[in-house]
XYZ file of C-alpha atoms in Angstrom:
728
model
C 0.000 0.000 0.000
C 1.175 3.575 -0.586
C -0.038 7.139 -0.761
C -2.490 7.505 -3.647
C -3.125 10.759 -5.484
C -6.455 12.287 -4.461
C -6.981 14.384 -7.575
C -10.735 14.665 -7.153
C -10.446 17.058 -4.259
C -6.875 18.309 -4.528
C -5.226 20.415 -7.228
C -3.519 17.852 -9.453
C -0.330 19.891 -9.792
C -0.269 22.326 -6.889
C 3.262 23.554 -7.507
C 2.135 25.122 -10.783
C -0.986 26.819 -9.439
C -0.948 30.572 -8.742
C 0.129 31.275 -5.193
C -2.375 33.057 -3.002
C 0.445 34.734 -1.111
C 1.424 37.890 -2.954
C 5.141 38.076 -3.635
C 5.028 41.639 -4.900
C 3.039 44.276 -3.068
C 2.101 47.407 -4.952
C 0.995 49.560 -2.073
C -1.863 51.927 -2.776
C -1.376 55.639 -2.396
C -3.760 55.826 0.558
C -2.544 55.597 4.154
C -3.865 52.576 6.046
C -3.659 52.277 9.806
C -1.535 49.359 10.903
C -3.220 46.204 12.104
C -1.588 43.138 13.575
C -2.539 39.755 12.231
C -4.556 37.404 14.372
C -2.686 34.291 15.353
C -4.879 31.272 15.678
C -7.554 32.736 17.882
C -11.155 33.687 17.287
C -11.263 35.687 20.541
C -9.128 38.802 20.606
C -7.146 38.971 23.828
C -3.746 40.423 24.527
C -2.193 38.796 27.576
C 1.439 39.882 27.458
C 2.619 43.015 25.688
C 6.376 43.081 25.092
C 8.120 46.379 24.416
C 11.723 46.199 23.147
C 13.762 49.260 24.119
C 17.208 50.440 23.018
C 18.953 52.784 25.448
C 22.092 54.674 24.468
C 24.077 57.756 25.433
C 24.705 60.933 23.452
C 27.627 59.286 21.661
C 25.430 56.446 20.429
C 26.885 53.829 22.781
C 24.463 51.232 24.139
C 23.891 51.532 27.897
C 24.112 48.264 29.831
C 23.199 47.209 33.340
C 19.775 48.842 33.715
C 16.980 47.281 35.770
C 13.190 47.442 35.639
C 13.339 50.223 38.228
C 14.998 52.467 35.622
C 11.857 52.422 33.443
C 8.331 53.730 33.944
C 5.738 52.644 31.370
C 2.210 53.941 30.784
C -0.470 52.474 28.488
C -3.028 55.062 27.310
C -2.029 57.156 30.309
C -2.359 54.275 32.780
C 0.797 53.207 34.576
C 1.642 49.564 33.947
C 3.550 47.265 36.247
C 6.513 45.746 34.430
C 5.987 42.041 35.092
C 8.626 40.835 32.660
C 12.068 42.384 32.293
C 15.013 41.137 30.321
C 18.337 42.648 29.309
C 19.649 41.031 26.153
C 23.198 41.676 25.026
C 23.045 40.665 21.384
C 26.810 40.712 20.946
C 27.189 38.294 23.849
C 24.427 36.027 22.537
C 26.071 35.939 19.130
C 29.373 34.903 20.696
C 27.559 32.119 22.552
C 25.596 31.179 19.397
C 22.284 31.649 21.167
C 19.082 33.035 19.664
C 17.095 35.810 21.379
C 13.321 35.897 21.582
C 11.437 37.303 18.605
C 10.661 40.463 20.605
C 14.360 41.170 21.177
C 15.700 39.974 17.866
C 17.149 42.591 15.544
C 15.106 42.756 12.340
C 16.763 44.723 9.551
C 15.211 45.544 6.201
C 17.542 46.826 3.492
C 15.316 48.982 1.285
C 16.859 50.159 -1.986
C 15.275 53.322 -3.400
C 15.462 52.916 -7.180
C 13.574 56.142 -7.943
C 15.895 58.568 -6.167
C 19.287 57.009 -6.826
C 21.749 56.803 -9.683
C 23.077 53.460 -10.937
C 26.522 54.384 -9.605
C 25.166 55.062 -6.124
C 23.101 51.871 -6.158
C 26.245 49.928 -7.021
C 28.062 51.433 -4.054
C 25.125 50.776 -1.757
C 25.032 47.111 -2.790
C 28.704 46.735 -1.912
C 28.069 48.206 1.541
C 24.952 46.069 2.016
C 26.899 42.922 1.144
C 29.547 43.827 3.699
C 26.803 44.443 6.251
C 25.261 41.020 5.644
C 28.523 39.101 5.521
C 30.512 40.908 8.178
C 28.200 42.800 10.519
C 25.054 40.732 11.016
C 25.392 38.281 13.870
C 23.922 34.790 13.931
C 21.108 36.142 16.101
C 20.095 38.787 13.528
C 17.677 38.471 10.643
C 17.319 40.714 7.624
C 15.090 41.245 4.613
C 15.753 42.887 1.252
C 13.266 45.031 -0.647
C 13.151 47.676 -3.359
C 10.985 50.716 -3.932
C 10.207 52.672 -7.072
C 7.318 54.949 -7.924
C 6.396 52.859 -10.964
C 6.586 49.417 -9.326
C 5.897 50.253 -5.698
C 7.306 48.209 -2.835
C 8.713 44.787 -3.688
C 9.807 42.282 -1.055
C 12.641 40.238 -2.551
C 13.635 38.186 0.489
C 11.664 37.738 3.705
C 13.261 38.231 7.121
C 15.768 35.417 7.233
C 19.120 34.393 8.652
C 20.068 32.780 5.337
C 23.056 34.832 4.193
C 22.998 33.174 0.785
C 19.428 34.296 0.134
C 20.227 37.836 1.279
C 23.345 37.970 -0.881
C 21.456 36.867 -3.995
C 18.747 39.448 -3.330
C 21.268 42.274 -2.890
C 23.291 41.352 -5.962
C 20.278 41.172 -8.249
C 17.757 43.493 -6.548
C 15.074 41.132 -7.778
C 15.865 41.505 -11.476
C 13.809 38.632 -12.973
C 16.444 38.024 -15.654
C 19.035 36.926 -13.100
C 17.032 36.147 -9.970
C 14.259 33.692 -9.256
C 12.732 31.826 -6.348
C 10.110 29.107 -6.064
C 9.700 29.727 -2.337
C 6.255 31.233 -1.572
C 7.459 32.669 1.752
C 10.673 34.138 0.299
C 12.837 32.547 2.998
C 15.194 30.962 0.490
C 16.176 32.265 -2.900
C 18.239 31.065 -5.805
C 19.862 32.967 -8.607
C 19.377 32.048 -12.213
C 23.071 32.639 -12.728
C 24.540 34.853 -15.384
C 25.955 38.267 -14.641
C 25.401 38.599 -10.920
C 26.841 42.126 -10.836
C 24.265 43.570 -13.217
C 21.476 45.447 -11.508
C 17.934 46.151 -12.636
C 17.061 49.068 -14.819
C 17.230 52.134 -12.607
C 15.190 55.224 -13.268
C 16.084 58.677 -12.106
C 12.546 59.960 -11.691
C 13.241 63.257 -13.462
C 10.968 65.388 -15.581
C 7.996 65.002 -17.857
C 8.053 67.806 -20.398
C 5.289 68.552 -22.890
C 6.812 69.964 -26.089
C 3.622 69.922 -28.118
C 2.828 73.572 -27.426
C 6.266 74.706 -28.587
C 5.883 72.810 -31.845
C 2.409 74.226 -32.477
C 3.763 77.773 -32.362
C 6.927 77.154 -34.358
C 4.997 75.429 -37.147
C 2.389 78.172 -37.689
C 2.646 79.509 -41.258
C 3.852 83.060 -41.781
C 0.701 83.740 -43.829
C -1.250 83.679 -40.586
C 1.384 85.192 -38.337
C 3.487 87.805 -40.058
C 7.239 87.761 -39.664
C 7.216 91.073 -37.860
C 4.754 89.944 -35.232
C 5.950 86.322 -34.822
C 8.634 86.969 -32.203
C 6.395 89.303 -30.233
C 3.620 86.699 -30.111
C 5.886 83.787 -29.328
C 7.818 85.424 -26.502
C 5.019 85.692 -23.910
C 3.549 82.340 -24.984
C 6.878 80.577 -24.554
C 7.351 82.305 -21.194
C 3.907 81.097 -20.116
C 4.601 77.602 -21.456
C 7.858 77.506 -19.544
C 6.063 78.472 -16.361
C 3.310 75.899 -17.017
C 5.720 73.139 -17.856
C 7.951 73.944 -14.919
C 4.938 73.917 -12.650
C 3.648 70.722 -14.297
C 7.067 69.182 -13.819
C 7.090 70.270 -10.180
C 3.599 68.857 -9.740
C 4.644 65.581 -11.381
C 7.655 65.245 -9.109
C 5.639 66.315 -6.071
C 3.123 63.574 -6.822
C 5.973 61.082 -6.966
C 7.136 62.181 -3.529
C 3.575 61.941 -2.210
C 3.342 58.408 -3.599
C 6.566 57.497 -1.808
C 5.335 58.913 1.503
C 2.013 57.082 1.240
C 3.783 53.857 0.309
C 5.944 54.068 3.415
C 2.793 54.625 5.466
C 1.431 51.357 4.128
C 4.731 49.588 4.783
C 4.033 50.383 8.440
C 0.869 48.275 8.315
C 2.765 45.475 6.642
C 5.638 45.377 9.137
C 3.338 45.488 12.150
C 2.828 41.752 11.560
C 6.496 41.140 12.494
C 7.285 40.953 16.214
C 9.902 43.173 17.772
C 11.571 46.300 16.497
C 12.094 46.648 12.774
C 15.041 48.707 11.556
C 14.365 49.776 7.973
C 17.535 51.032 6.319
C 16.685 53.183 3.309
C 19.556 53.339 0.828
C 18.858 56.447 -1.215
C 20.073 59.842 -2.374
C 16.745 61.290 -1.247
C 14.121 63.372 -3.019
C 14.276 67.125 -3.574
C 13.245 68.563 -0.175
C 11.723 71.712 -1.678
C 8.902 69.545 -3.031
C 7.743 69.231 0.580
C 9.159 72.133 2.572
C 9.669 74.760 -0.120
C 12.805 76.311 -1.548
C 15.903 76.088 0.580
C 17.448 79.302 1.768
C 20.779 79.002 -0.019
C 21.002 80.349 -3.560
C 17.480 81.832 -3.704
C 18.113 85.598 -3.476
C 17.776 86.289 -7.211
C 14.711 84.074 -7.463
C 13.120 85.828 -4.495
C 13.744 89.295 -6.019
C 12.258 88.152 -9.340
C 9.185 86.689 -7.603
C 8.660 89.946 -5.689
C 8.810 91.926 -8.955
C 6.225 89.617 -10.545
C 3.904 89.965 -7.560
C 4.246 93.779 -7.489
C 3.430 93.986 -11.223
C 0.031 92.395 -10.624
C 0.843 88.871 -11.862
C 0.849 86.978 -8.564
C -1.081 84.103 -10.182
C 2.082 83.199 -12.050
C 3.894 82.382 -8.807
C 4.299 78.771 -7.659
C 3.534 79.052 -3.953
C 4.236 75.359 -3.308
C 7.746 75.820 -4.660
C 8.327 78.875 -2.495
C 6.605 77.934 0.758
C 6.260 74.158 0.610
C 3.353 71.761 0.217
C 1.219 71.481 3.343
C -0.461 68.242 2.212
C 2.896 66.500 1.740
C 4.141 67.788 5.089
C 1.006 66.479 6.794
C 1.403 63.108 5.057
C 4.969 62.900 6.376
C 3.689 63.365 9.907
C 1.098 60.625 9.412
C 3.733 58.315 7.940
C 6.006 58.817 10.935
C 3.203 58.124 13.393
C 2.181 54.918 11.608
C 5.761 53.663 11.490
C 6.277 54.404 15.190
C 3.052 52.613 16.067
C 4.295 49.520 14.238
C 7.672 49.730 16.014
C 9.482 50.612 12.807
C 12.486 52.908 12.904
C 13.381 54.299 9.494
C 17.053 55.076 9.011
C 18.616 56.387 5.834
C 22.073 56.099 4.383
C 22.934 58.835 1.923
C 24.453 56.709 -0.826
C 25.530 59.826 -2.700
C 28.579 59.878 -0.450
C 30.462 63.121 0.078
C 28.435 66.094 -1.163
C 29.361 69.659 -1.867
C 27.055 72.633 -1.587
C 25.941 72.165 -5.187
C 25.884 69.505 -7.866
C 27.159 70.461 -11.321
C 25.442 67.431 -12.822
C 22.123 68.883 -11.695
C 22.657 72.307 -13.227
C 24.461 73.773 -10.205
C 21.407 73.150 -8.029
C 21.882 72.783 -4.318
C 22.885 69.186 -3.517
C 21.026 68.317 -0.325
C 20.095 65.182 1.579
C 17.433 67.037 3.551
C 14.813 64.810 1.904
C 16.271 61.863 3.822
C 15.973 63.777 7.084
C 12.341 64.565 6.292
C 11.651 60.819 5.962
C 13.561 59.610 9.018
C 12.983 62.341 11.617
C 9.326 61.408 12.307
C 10.353 57.831 13.224
C 13.296 58.722 15.448
C 15.714 57.327 12.897
C 19.137 58.543 11.854
C 20.661 59.752 8.591
C 24.192 58.593 7.939
C 25.816 60.980 5.496
C 29.051 62.155 3.946
C 30.664 58.757 4.238
C 32.068 57.365 1.017
C 32.758 54.139 2.893
C 29.143 53.240 3.661
C 30.163 50.323 5.851
C 31.040 52.855 8.568
C 27.386 53.940 8.538
C 26.249 50.369 9.142
C 28.728 50.029 12.009
C 27.359 53.190 13.637
C 23.813 51.864 13.334
C 24.665 48.489 14.864
C 26.482 50.166 17.723
C 23.185 51.571 19.015
C 21.461 48.186 18.794
C 23.883 46.033 20.794
C 21.672 45.869 23.893
C 17.897 45.390 23.975
C 15.722 45.673 27.060
C 12.414 43.810 26.806
C 9.698 45.225 29.063
C 6.549 43.141 29.450
C 3.222 43.920 31.075
C -0.162 42.238 31.318
C -3.034 43.744 29.334
C -6.299 42.630 27.829
C -8.480 44.012 25.084
C -11.683 43.317 23.219
C -11.547 45.856 20.375
C -9.733 44.422 17.337
C -7.426 46.954 15.723
C -7.572 49.447 18.599
C -4.335 51.352 19.133
C -2.863 51.790 22.619
C -0.410 54.639 23.128
C 2.722 53.888 25.162
C 4.893 56.368 27.027
C 8.261 55.427 28.510
C 10.101 57.576 31.028
C 13.757 56.955 31.834
C 14.943 57.548 35.381
C 18.589 57.460 34.356
C 19.831 60.942 33.400
C 21.425 61.544 29.997
C 19.976 58.291 28.643
C 18.161 58.257 25.310
C 15.531 55.553 24.800
C 14.151 54.314 21.508
C 10.906 52.334 21.693
C 7.597 51.837 19.913
C 4.912 54.470 20.400
C 2.202 51.899 21.060
C 0.616 48.624 20.018
C -2.509 47.377 18.276
C -4.937 44.792 19.490
C -4.895 41.896 16.993
C -7.077 41.976 13.907
C -8.367 38.782 12.293
C -8.051 39.929 8.665
C -4.364 40.094 7.703
C -3.392 40.851 4.117
C -1.602 38.328 1.918
C 1.762 40.035 2.384
C 1.230 40.256 6.147
C 0.557 36.524 6.086
C 3.820 35.974 4.219
C 5.795 37.878 6.845
C 3.947 36.302 9.773
C 4.413 32.783 8.416
C 8.106 33.456 7.911
C 8.427 34.696 11.483
C 6.671 31.608 12.875
C 9.040 29.301 11.015
C 12.173 31.278 11.765
C 11.483 31.770 15.486
C 9.629 28.518 16.302
C 6.527 30.429 17.413
C 4.082 28.037 19.082
C 0.882 27.649 17.026
C -1.661 24.936 17.810
C -5.072 26.035 16.537
C -4.523 23.321 13.916
C -3.133 20.152 15.515
C -0.134 18.817 13.598
C 2.206 15.836 13.974
C 5.285 15.349 11.805
C 7.512 12.379 11.039
C 10.718 12.729 8.983
C 13.152 9.933 8.153
C 16.212 9.920 5.844
C 16.994 7.193 3.305
C 20.061 6.831 1.061
C 19.777 7.312 -2.704
C 22.545 6.175 -5.018
C 24.263 9.087 -6.740
C 22.130 11.716 -4.972
C 21.725 13.316 -1.588
C 19.633 11.208 0.787
C 15.883 11.560 0.405
C 13.922 12.624 3.479
C 10.242 11.687 3.354
C 8.172 14.010 5.536
C 4.791 12.790 6.751
C 2.467 15.473 8.105
C -0.633 14.427 10.029
C -3.194 17.249 10.231
C -5.986 16.744 12.736
C -9.328 16.728 10.920
C -11.634 18.391 13.490
C -9.254 21.316 14.071
C -8.826 21.647 10.301
C -12.589 21.756 9.794
C -12.917 24.375 12.533
C -11.284 26.814 10.124
C -13.645 25.980 7.261
C -15.185 28.661 5.101
C -18.647 27.232 4.595
C -18.370 23.805 2.978
C -14.733 24.139 1.943
C -11.385 24.137 3.693
C -8.564 25.869 1.848
C -5.119 25.715 3.347
C -1.407 26.035 2.725
C 1.236 23.605 3.946
C 4.845 24.781 4.241
C 7.776 22.494 5.078
C 11.307 23.874 5.456
C 14.603 22.209 6.314
C 16.893 24.609 8.202
C 20.517 23.728 8.861
C 22.459 24.730 11.976
C 23.081 28.224 10.565
C 19.344 28.717 9.941
C 19.859 28.453 6.195
C 17.063 26.864 4.205
C 18.435 23.778 2.441
C 15.186 22.484 0.936
C 11.462 23.123 1.180
C 8.028 21.872 0.147
C 4.786 23.699 -0.484
C 1.321 22.215 -0.909
C -2.030 23.914 -1.342
C -5.126 21.897 -0.513
C -8.734 22.701 -1.375
C -11.115 20.330 0.385
C -14.796 19.884 -0.427
C -16.397 18.924 2.890
C -19.391 17.420 1.118
C -17.013 14.794 -0.280
C -14.285 14.394 2.329
C -15.892 15.708 5.511
C -16.525 12.240 7.037
C -12.924 11.163 6.406
C -11.591 14.370 7.952
C -13.840 13.994 10.960
C -12.559 10.444 11.537
C -8.830 11.285 11.660
C -7.721 14.041 9.311
C -5.365 14.618 6.391
C -2.017 12.863 6.006
C 0.495 14.402 3.597
C 3.603 12.753 2.169
C 6.387 14.765 0.536
C 10.117 14.314 0.017
C 13.064 16.598 0.766
C 16.616 16.080 -0.479
C 19.313 16.781 2.123
C 23.028 15.991 2.418
C 24.326 14.483 5.680
C 24.049 16.922 8.584
C 21.793 18.212 11.338
C 18.507 19.909 10.466
C 15.345 21.355 11.921
C 12.340 20.266 9.862
C 9.738 22.976 10.415
C 6.151 22.562 9.276
C 3.413 25.191 9.178
C -0.235 24.677 8.246
C -2.097 27.921 7.549
C -5.852 28.319 6.970
C -6.301 31.772 5.351
C -10.060 32.081 5.899
C -9.720 31.810 9.679
C -6.032 32.717 10.191
C -5.699 29.398 12.034
C -2.159 28.023 12.190
C -0.448 24.839 13.263
C 3.327 24.612 13.719
C 5.616 21.692 14.443
C 9.393 21.371 14.610
C 11.208 18.037 14.349
C 14.991 17.813 14.697
C 16.643 15.420 12.275
C 20.127 14.074 11.639
C 20.845 12.811 8.142
C 23.618 10.265 8.787
C 26.604 9.071 6.834
C 25.131 5.830 5.511
C 28.567 4.301 4.977
C 28.764 3.799 8.758
C 26.601 1.579 11.015
C 23.236 3.323 11.071
C 19.906 2.725 12.787
C 17.199 5.160 11.712
C 14.440 6.510 13.932
C 11.946 3.606 14.237
C 8.753 4.117 12.246
C 5.331 2.875 13.353
C 2.956 1.309 10.855
C -0.672 2.251 10.452
C -3.807 0.636 9.117
C -4.965 1.978 5.755
C -8.259 3.766 5.303
C -8.167 5.880 8.459
C -6.732 9.081 6.933
C -7.407 11.203 3.883
C -4.025 10.764 2.203
C -2.228 13.163 -0.128
C 1.074 12.597 -1.862
C 2.955 15.730 -2.871
C 4.220 16.323 -6.382
C 7.703 14.897 -6.971
C 10.416 17.465 -7.613
C 12.044 17.534 -11.047
C 15.206 15.445 -11.233
C 14.367 13.185 -8.294
C 14.179 9.451 -8.922
C 13.716 8.049 -5.432
C 10.984 5.511 -4.825
C 8.712 4.895 -1.876
C 11.072 3.816 0.954
C 8.678 2.530 3.625
C 8.978 -1.172 2.850
C 9.888 -4.207 4.926
C 10.578 -7.409 2.998
C 9.257 -5.636 -0.127
C 5.894 -4.956 1.543
C 4.950 -1.281 1.812
C 3.225 0.269 4.799
C 1.827 3.624 5.825
C 4.038 5.385 8.402
C 2.513 6.898 11.533
C 3.786 9.412 14.070
C 2.280 7.405 16.960
C 2.478 3.653 17.549
C -0.897 2.111 18.391
C -0.025 -1.083 20.257
C -3.401 -2.612 21.064
C -6.993 -2.615 19.966
C -8.659 -4.397 17.083
C -5.690 -3.910 14.728
C -2.446 -3.444 16.695
C 0.359 -2.011 14.591
C 4.068 -2.754 14.321
C 7.355 -0.857 14.545
C 9.850 -0.878 11.659
C 13.621 -0.587 12.118
C 15.731 0.428 9.102
C 19.369 -0.657 9.382
C 22.490 0.052 7.311
C 25.798 -1.765 7.762
C 24.209 -3.591 10.690
C 23.256 -7.283 10.822
C 19.820 -7.728 12.472
C 21.047 -10.975 14.028
C 23.618 -8.984 15.996
C 21.116 -6.516 17.519
C 19.767 -6.247 21.053
C 16.552 -4.219 21.408
C 15.243 -3.223 24.835
C 12.629 -0.762 25.989
C 10.827 0.863 28.887
C 7.334 2.281 28.742
C 6.730 5.537 30.605
C 3.419 5.374 32.447
C 1.043 8.276 33.009
C 2.045 8.471 36.692
C 5.740 8.875 35.805
C 6.760 5.292 36.557
C 8.316 2.971 33.952
C 7.562 -0.567 32.876
C 9.802 -3.044 31.065
C 8.382 -4.288 27.780
C 9.136 -7.225 25.507
C 9.415 -7.176 21.722
C 8.644 -9.934 19.246
C 10.216 -9.977 15.791
C 7.441 -10.143 13.200
C 9.798 -10.248 10.226
C 13.396 -9.394 9.375
C 15.515 -9.215 6.232
C 19.183 -10.016 5.768
C 21.465 -7.198 4.552
C 21.168 -6.737 0.786
C 23.859 -5.682 -1.696
C 23.737 -2.112 -0.347
C 24.001 -3.465 3.234
C 20.449 -2.360 4.035
C 18.092 -4.474 6.142
C 14.801 -4.095 7.996
C 13.195 -5.498 11.135
C 9.503 -5.402 12.039
C 8.721 -5.527 15.777
C 5.628 -6.178 17.840
C 5.220 -4.937 21.419
C 3.758 -7.025 24.205
C 2.252 -4.809 26.901
C -0.979 -6.372 28.062
C -3.199 -4.729 30.637
C -2.490 -1.126 29.642
C -5.332 1.334 30.093
C -6.362 3.502 27.167
C -4.193 6.596 26.913
C -0.958 8.137 25.663
C 2.459 6.763 26.637
C 6.109 7.141 25.638
C 8.436 4.263 24.773
C 12.167 4.634 25.451
C 13.830 2.264 22.989
C 17.489 1.211 23.005
C 19.230 -0.510 20.073
C 22.808 -1.805 20.268
C 24.987 -4.652 18.976
C 25.708 -7.618 21.190
C 29.275 -6.378 21.553
C 28.029 -3.111 23.068
C 30.358 -1.124 20.797
C 27.689 1.522 20.234
C 24.078 2.221 21.104
C 21.183 4.283 19.823
C 18.312 5.604 21.936
C 14.891 6.690 20.688
C 11.645 7.936 22.216
C 8.453 6.883 20.439
C 4.905 8.114 21.170
C 2.633 5.169 21.989
C -1.158 5.111 22.104
C -3.629 2.591 23.454
C -7.016 3.301 21.818
């Protein structure tokens, strides 16, 4: 028996169906208040609010050694008792190779501004970003890479991840589809299509939009209509008016581009609110022209001011561009809103002036004033910094990291019943001369996250092992050797039917299944994705009986891995998460795999995932050429008691000693005896199998744990396993 394809309720080729999770987000030019995504709960209730705080002195040095008594926190004006306090020295954790909590973890987003940067500056910024990723990020840090342009909006290239390879590929290519691609729906791992990795995407300067039609219409008028003596006199004022109109139209065009950028950043706030902890967005840009928001700068404007005064005194004040002279109040107001939304979502926007050293003017721009004030306008409202006049941009990254070395996590108990409501936080420091950076408040969870919020939230769950159990999930993973290839690792996911149906949308259940294999450095080495669309009229009884059992195969070289599985039900925002640690052994040495329990067919709705291209491995769960269905729990009694399969390599079954103790519900243990149901001699590849039966009469119905020991008669080595056991 094996896993059949259930095409009548499941997409036949799910890997080629459109993904519901949006990989590119074109943010609308309307500010949206940030909302946090609901996490597996139909009742909105905040029990513990965690507030990460960075404290540093005037020189930007992190201050260590503070206690809860040094902080006073109020929530909507009400003083809160700090019930949880933690000082986390990220540099020390990195040295000890430990991972902080998601609230304290440093989350960096490298955001490349393609609309306000030259190709040369973008090239320099990529070099600095690569150095930041390779040399400055610690093992405890995560980062994401994104781009922004007025035409294409905000594009997330790589999700928050610790995978330096994925970040490097994203930085080198900036998402150029000709040289970058990924099949990962959560953007945790990325691969490059090869080719010229140093070539960037087409960059646009975002300059002017001139209308020359009016000039041509005048120049082409025949002299029969406009006499030669009067032509110049007629053209002169018209051209002057056209110049003013086109200049103003150009200013309006560029001002609209700046407004679009400000509104986009406001919407990024809503997006990043779904990520726990503080988010440090590092904008790599030359900045927009600040006069589009705040009016003309003081320097170099005397002649223009005199000319404008003459025009006004001559009775032609309508010709003046007041936005250019005094600034645009709507844009300034939008900047304030953007800053507030980012602070509410615990986002600090920093900027690195990738122009490098600037003078007072830029000859390339017609001797206009060369200013990075536009970057200050973007970062000031969030409490961020602008790093400028540094041709070696890596020094700017070092200065930024210096402030983030120590994080204080303040926690307090709170409850709420108004989804999406914002609570304002105020933090007072009792230590003099200390500067604190913290979020301005928090939102009560909302049950309707966007697709991109779901992408970020799912990535955070997988990366930080966030407990999710609204959907009950069990996972079994076991490696098997494959000649000429990396070992195959079948992954069996058991999804509890009743909890799956609890997230149904009417008579259907639509869900996404994500499986990732992370190595010790938190790099994604392989992954699986499956979408399922279940018609409850057809499969409801089968789901109610047990649930859905999925079978897919990873390919992993020898090493240690964390197999992380997430089941997400979009209609209800229900999630189920499970982590299983796995060692893929060197099969040339004596090897005993994790024992696998068998299961009776017909009790689960079974789904076999689509095989990956280039894989030739067969179904490995066979003993004496008879296949069986693997189970995460061994049912040892009842009408159809099941067996336990041992898979051996370079080990003779006749030389094995198998012993076990059963852990009882009261904490005591009980010796058990095994009977060999069948066994095979080592084949040409030195592989063999043993099928065991367990004798444990008189056990009451319930859940137990079996401690199993396997060793040769010589005692030269031993292997220990713990196996869940159930008595129905």
